[in-house]
Coordinates of C-alpha atoms in Angstrom, one line a residue:
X1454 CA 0.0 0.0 0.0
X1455 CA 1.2 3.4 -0.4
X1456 CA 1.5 5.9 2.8
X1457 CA -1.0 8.6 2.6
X1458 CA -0.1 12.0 4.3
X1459 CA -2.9 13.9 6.6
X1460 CA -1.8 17.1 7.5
X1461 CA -5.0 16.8 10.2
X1462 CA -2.6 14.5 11.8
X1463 CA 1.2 15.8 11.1
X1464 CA 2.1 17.0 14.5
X1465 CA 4.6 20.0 13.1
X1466 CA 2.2 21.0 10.8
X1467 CA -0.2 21.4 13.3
X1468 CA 1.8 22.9 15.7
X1469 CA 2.9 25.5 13.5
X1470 CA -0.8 26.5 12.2
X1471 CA -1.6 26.5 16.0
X1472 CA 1.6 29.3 16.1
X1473 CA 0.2 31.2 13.3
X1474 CA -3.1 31.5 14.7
X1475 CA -2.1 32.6 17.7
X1476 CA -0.2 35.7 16.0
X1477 CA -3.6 36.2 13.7
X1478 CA -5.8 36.2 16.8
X1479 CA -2.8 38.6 18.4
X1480 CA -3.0 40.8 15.4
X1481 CA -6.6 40.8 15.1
X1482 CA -7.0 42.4 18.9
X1483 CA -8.2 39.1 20.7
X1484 CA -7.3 36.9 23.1
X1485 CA -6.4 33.7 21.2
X1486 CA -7.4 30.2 22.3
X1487 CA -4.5 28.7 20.2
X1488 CA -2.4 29.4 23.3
X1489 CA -4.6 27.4 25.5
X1490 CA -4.4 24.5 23.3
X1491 CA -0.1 25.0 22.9
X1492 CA 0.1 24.7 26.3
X1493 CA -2.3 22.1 27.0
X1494 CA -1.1 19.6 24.2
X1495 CA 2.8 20.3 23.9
X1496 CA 4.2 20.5 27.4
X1497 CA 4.7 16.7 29.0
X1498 CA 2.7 15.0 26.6
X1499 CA 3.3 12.2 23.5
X1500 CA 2.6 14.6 21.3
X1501 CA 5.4 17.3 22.0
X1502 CA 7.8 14.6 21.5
X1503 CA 6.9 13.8 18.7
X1504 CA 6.9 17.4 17.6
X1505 CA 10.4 17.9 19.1
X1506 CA 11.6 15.1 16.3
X1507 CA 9.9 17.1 13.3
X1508 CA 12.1 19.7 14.5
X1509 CA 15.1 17.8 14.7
X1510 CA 14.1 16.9 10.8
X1511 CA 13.1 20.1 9.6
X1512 CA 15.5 22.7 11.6
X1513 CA 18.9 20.4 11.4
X1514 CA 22.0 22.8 10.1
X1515 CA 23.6 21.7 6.7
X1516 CA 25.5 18.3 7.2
X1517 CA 26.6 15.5 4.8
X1518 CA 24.3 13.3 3.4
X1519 CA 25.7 10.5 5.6
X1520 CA 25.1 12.2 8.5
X1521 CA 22.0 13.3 7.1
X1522 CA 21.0 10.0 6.6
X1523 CA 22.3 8.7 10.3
X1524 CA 20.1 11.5 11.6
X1525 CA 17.2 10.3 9.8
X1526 CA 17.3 7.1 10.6
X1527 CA 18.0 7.8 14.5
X1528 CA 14.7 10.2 14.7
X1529 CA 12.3 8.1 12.9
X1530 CA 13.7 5.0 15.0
X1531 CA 12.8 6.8 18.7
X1532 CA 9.3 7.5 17.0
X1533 CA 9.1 3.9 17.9
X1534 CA 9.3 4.7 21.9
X1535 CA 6.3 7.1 21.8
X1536 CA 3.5 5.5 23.1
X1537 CA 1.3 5.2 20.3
X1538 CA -2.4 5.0 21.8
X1539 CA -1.8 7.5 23.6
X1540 CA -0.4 9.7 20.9
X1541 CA -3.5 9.1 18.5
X1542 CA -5.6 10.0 21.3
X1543 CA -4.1 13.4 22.2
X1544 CA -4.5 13.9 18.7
X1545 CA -7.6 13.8 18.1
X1546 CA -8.4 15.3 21.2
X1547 CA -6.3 18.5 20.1
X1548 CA -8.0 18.0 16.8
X1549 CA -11.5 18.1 17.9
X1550 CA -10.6 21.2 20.2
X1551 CA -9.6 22.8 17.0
X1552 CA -12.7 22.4 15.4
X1553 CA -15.0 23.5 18.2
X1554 CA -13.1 26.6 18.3
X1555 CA -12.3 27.9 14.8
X1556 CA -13.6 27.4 11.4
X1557 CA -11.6 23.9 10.3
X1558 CA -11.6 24.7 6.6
X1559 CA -10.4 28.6 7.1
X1560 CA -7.7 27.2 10.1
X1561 CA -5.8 24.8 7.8
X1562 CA -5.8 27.0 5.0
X1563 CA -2.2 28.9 6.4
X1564 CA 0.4 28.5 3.9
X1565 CA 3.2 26.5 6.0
X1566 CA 7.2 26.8 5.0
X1567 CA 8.8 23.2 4.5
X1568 CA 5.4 21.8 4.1
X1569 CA 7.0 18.9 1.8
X1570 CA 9.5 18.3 4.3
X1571 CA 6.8 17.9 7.3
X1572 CA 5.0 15.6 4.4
X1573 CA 8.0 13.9 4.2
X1574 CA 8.6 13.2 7.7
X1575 CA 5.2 12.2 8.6
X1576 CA 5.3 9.9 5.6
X1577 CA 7.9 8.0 7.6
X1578 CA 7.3 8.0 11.1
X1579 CA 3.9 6.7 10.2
X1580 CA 5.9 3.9 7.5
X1581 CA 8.2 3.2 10.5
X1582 CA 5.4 2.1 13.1
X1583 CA 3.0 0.5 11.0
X1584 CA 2.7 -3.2 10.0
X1585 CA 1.3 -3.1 6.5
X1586 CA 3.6 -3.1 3.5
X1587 CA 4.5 0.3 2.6
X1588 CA 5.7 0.7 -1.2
X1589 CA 9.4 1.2 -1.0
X1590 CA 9.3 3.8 -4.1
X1591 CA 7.2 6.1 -1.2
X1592 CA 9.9 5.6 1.4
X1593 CA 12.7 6.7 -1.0
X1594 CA 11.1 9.7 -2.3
X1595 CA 10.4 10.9 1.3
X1596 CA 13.8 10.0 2.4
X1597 CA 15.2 11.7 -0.4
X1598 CA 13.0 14.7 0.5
X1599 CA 14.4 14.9 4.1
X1600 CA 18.3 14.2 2.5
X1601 CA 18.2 17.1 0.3
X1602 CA 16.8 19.5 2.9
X1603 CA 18.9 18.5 5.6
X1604 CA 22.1 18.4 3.0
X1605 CA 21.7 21.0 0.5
X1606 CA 22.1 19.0 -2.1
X1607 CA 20.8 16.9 -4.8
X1608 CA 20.9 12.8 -4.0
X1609 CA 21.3 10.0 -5.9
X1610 CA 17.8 7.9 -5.9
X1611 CA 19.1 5.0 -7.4
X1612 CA 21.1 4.3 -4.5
X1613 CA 19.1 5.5 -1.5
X1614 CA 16.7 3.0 -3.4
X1615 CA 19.5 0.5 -3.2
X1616 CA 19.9 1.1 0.9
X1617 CA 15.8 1.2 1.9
X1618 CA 15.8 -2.3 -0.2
X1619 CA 18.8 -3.6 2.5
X1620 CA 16.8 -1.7 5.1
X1621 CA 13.7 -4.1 4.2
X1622 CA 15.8 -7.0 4.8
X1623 CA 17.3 -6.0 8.1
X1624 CA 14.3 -4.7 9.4
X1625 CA 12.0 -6.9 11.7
X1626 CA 8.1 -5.5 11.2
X1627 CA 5.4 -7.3 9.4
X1628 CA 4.2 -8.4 6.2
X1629 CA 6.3 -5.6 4.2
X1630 CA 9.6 -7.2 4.8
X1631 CA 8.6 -11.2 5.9
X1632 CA 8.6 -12.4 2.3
X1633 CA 11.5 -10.4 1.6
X1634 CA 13.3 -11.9 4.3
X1635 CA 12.2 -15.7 3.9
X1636 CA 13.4 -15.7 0.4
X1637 CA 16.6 -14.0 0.8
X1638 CA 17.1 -16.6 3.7
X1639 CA 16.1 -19.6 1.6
X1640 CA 18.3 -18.4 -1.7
X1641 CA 21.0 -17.2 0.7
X1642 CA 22.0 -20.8 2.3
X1643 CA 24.3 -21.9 -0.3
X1644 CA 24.8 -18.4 -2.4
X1645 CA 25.7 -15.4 -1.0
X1646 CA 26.8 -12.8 -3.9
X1647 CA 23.3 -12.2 -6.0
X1648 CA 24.3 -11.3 -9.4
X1649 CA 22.4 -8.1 -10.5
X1650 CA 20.0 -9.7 -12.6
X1651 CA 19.3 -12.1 -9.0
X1652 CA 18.9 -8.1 -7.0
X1653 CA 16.5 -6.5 -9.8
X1654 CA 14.3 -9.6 -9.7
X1655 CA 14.4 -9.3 -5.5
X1656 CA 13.6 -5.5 -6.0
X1657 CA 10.7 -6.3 -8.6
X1658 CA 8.7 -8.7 -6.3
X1659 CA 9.5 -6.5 -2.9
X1660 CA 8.5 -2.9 -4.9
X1661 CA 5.1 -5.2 -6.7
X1662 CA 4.4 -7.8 -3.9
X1663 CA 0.9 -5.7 -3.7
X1664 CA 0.5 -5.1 -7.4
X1665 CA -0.3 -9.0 -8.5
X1666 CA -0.6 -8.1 -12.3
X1667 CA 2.5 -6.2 -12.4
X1668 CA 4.9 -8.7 -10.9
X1669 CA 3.3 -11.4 -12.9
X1670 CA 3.9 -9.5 -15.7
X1671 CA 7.8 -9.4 -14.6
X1672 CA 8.0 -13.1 -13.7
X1673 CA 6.8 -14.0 -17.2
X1674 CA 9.1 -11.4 -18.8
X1675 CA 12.1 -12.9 -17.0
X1676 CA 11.2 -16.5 -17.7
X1677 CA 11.2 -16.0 -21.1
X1678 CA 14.1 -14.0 -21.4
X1679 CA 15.9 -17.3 -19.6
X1680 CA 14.5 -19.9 -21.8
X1681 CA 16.4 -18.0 -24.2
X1682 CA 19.4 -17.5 -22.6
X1683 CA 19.6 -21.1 -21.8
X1684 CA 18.7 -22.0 -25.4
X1685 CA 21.4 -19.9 -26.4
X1686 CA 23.6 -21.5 -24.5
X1687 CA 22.9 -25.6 -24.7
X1688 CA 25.2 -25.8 -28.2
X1689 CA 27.9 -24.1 -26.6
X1690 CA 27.9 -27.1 -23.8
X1691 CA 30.8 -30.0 -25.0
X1692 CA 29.2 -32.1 -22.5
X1693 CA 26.2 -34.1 -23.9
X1694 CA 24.1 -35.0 -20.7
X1695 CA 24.4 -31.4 -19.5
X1696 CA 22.6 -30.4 -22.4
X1697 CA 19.9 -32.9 -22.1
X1698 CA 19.3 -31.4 -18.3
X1699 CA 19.3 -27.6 -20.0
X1700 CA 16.6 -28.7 -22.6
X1701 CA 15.0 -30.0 -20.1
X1702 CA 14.8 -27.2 -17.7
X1703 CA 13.4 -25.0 -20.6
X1704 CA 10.6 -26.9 -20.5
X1705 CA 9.7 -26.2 -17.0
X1706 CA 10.1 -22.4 -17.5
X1707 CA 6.5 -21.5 -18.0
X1708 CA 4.7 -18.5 -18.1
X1709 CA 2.1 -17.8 -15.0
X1710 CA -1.4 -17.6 -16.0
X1711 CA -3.8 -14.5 -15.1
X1712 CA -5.5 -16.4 -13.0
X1713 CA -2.9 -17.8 -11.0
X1714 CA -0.6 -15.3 -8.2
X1715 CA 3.0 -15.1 -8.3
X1716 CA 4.4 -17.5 -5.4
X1717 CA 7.6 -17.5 -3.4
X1718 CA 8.8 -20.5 -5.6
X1719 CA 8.5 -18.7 -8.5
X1720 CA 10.9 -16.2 -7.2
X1721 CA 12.9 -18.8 -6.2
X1722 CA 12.6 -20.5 -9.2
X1723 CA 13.9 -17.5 -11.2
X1724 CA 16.9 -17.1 -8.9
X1725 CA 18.4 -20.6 -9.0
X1726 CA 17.8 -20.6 -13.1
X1727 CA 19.7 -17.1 -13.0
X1728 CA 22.6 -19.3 -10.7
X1729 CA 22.0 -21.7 -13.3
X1730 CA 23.3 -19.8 -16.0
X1731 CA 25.9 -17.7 -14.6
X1732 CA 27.8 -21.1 -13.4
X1733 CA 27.5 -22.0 -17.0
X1734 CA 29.0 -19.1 -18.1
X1735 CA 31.8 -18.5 -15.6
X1736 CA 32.8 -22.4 -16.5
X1737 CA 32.8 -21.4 -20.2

């Protein structure tokens, strides 16, 4: 699934609109309820520590992207020791104080600086704590986000891509990184360098696990591209039986039907047939 942001629940964002209305009420010759709620929901509570790490996001001085990305890492990790119940429930507390006492619509309508940033960083607290399968292409664009900002300067997709894949396979949470994990265990027992047709197919399945008709679309893509390879490659083989096995092996490469879902053996199927042929060749 891909991580929707709610600016109705992005603790900076809120906190600075609650900031901005207290100067509008200040300016307007009124005493302003926005203070009320400032002090009420962001002194001792879940929720101003949870502001105080948009802060350290949003208001970090220029560093280098490694320490950029260090600092990311280590703020969206103590999100994880907020408790979270009680964190939704000041929310929507403060929320629903919000709405009793100014217009909702007129309220959220404040232009805020760094708005894509506070996107950004809600994006992945929220990725960090939940258990459903986040898309990886969200979690690098809204690491990217937070890189640049923090960094001043433009990063390289491709390989934060490359890291939040590795990330998926360290990490411990859930259905978004489980089958990940079981098949990198299961391929990993006897090989232990993928080749980097083995890490685009492992990148394929974890980026489509959710999208069925795209992956099977890439699964039959990739068999057929084998069956050539391997056709390609049975007259170049001196010894006679190995070629029998190779002929026979294209006949197990089939394409997956529409009706049928792509299955960790397939992807395990693919990897070993990739093994296959690159043992071939490096013999060659």
């Amino acid at each position: 699934m891909h991580i929707k942001h709610s600016k109705f629940k992005n603790t900076g964002i809120l906190f600075e609109l609650l900031v901005r209305q207290v100067a509008s009420d200040t300016v307007s010759g009124k005493d302003s309820a926005a203070v009320g709620l400032i002090k009420k929901y962001f002194s001792k509570t879940e929720l101003n520590k949870e502001y105080k790490l948009y802060q350290t996001l949003i208001n970090s001085s220029v560093v280098t992207e490694g320490k950029a990305e260090s600092l990311i890492n280590a703020t969206i990790e103590l999100s994880s020791r907020l408790n979270r119940s009680t964190l939704r429930k000041e929310k929507y507390n403060l929320i629903k104080e919000i709405r009793e006492t100014y217009n909702i619509d007129e309220f959220f309508k404040a232009k805020i600086n760094y708005y894509s940033q506070y996107a950004a960083a809600y994006n992945l607290i929220e990725t960090h704590n939940s258990t459903e399968f986040i898309e990886p292409s969200d979690v690098v664009e809204n690491k990217v986000t937070l890189l640049e900002h923090i960094s001043r300067k433009v990063i390289n997709k491709s390989e934060i891509k490359d890291r939040v894949l590795q990330e998926y396979a360290d990490m411990d949470k859930g259905t978004r990184i489980l089958a990940y994990r079981m098949l990198l265990e299961r391929f990993n027992e006897k090989y232990v360098e993928l080749s980097p047709a083995q890490k685009t197919i492992l990148k394929e399945y974890i980026n489509n696990i959710s999208n069925t008709t795209k992956l099977r679309e890439f699964v039959n893509e990739s068999m057929e591209q084998l069956v050539k390879e391997i056709t390609k490659l049975i007259p170049t083989v001196a010894d006679k039986t190995i070629q029998i096995k190779l002929s026979e092996v294209v006949t197990f490469l089939k394409p997956i039907e529409k009706k049928q879902t792509v299955k960790d053996d397939n992807i395990i199927t693919l990897l070993q047939y990739h093994q296959l042929v690159n043992e071939i060749k490096s013999v060659k």
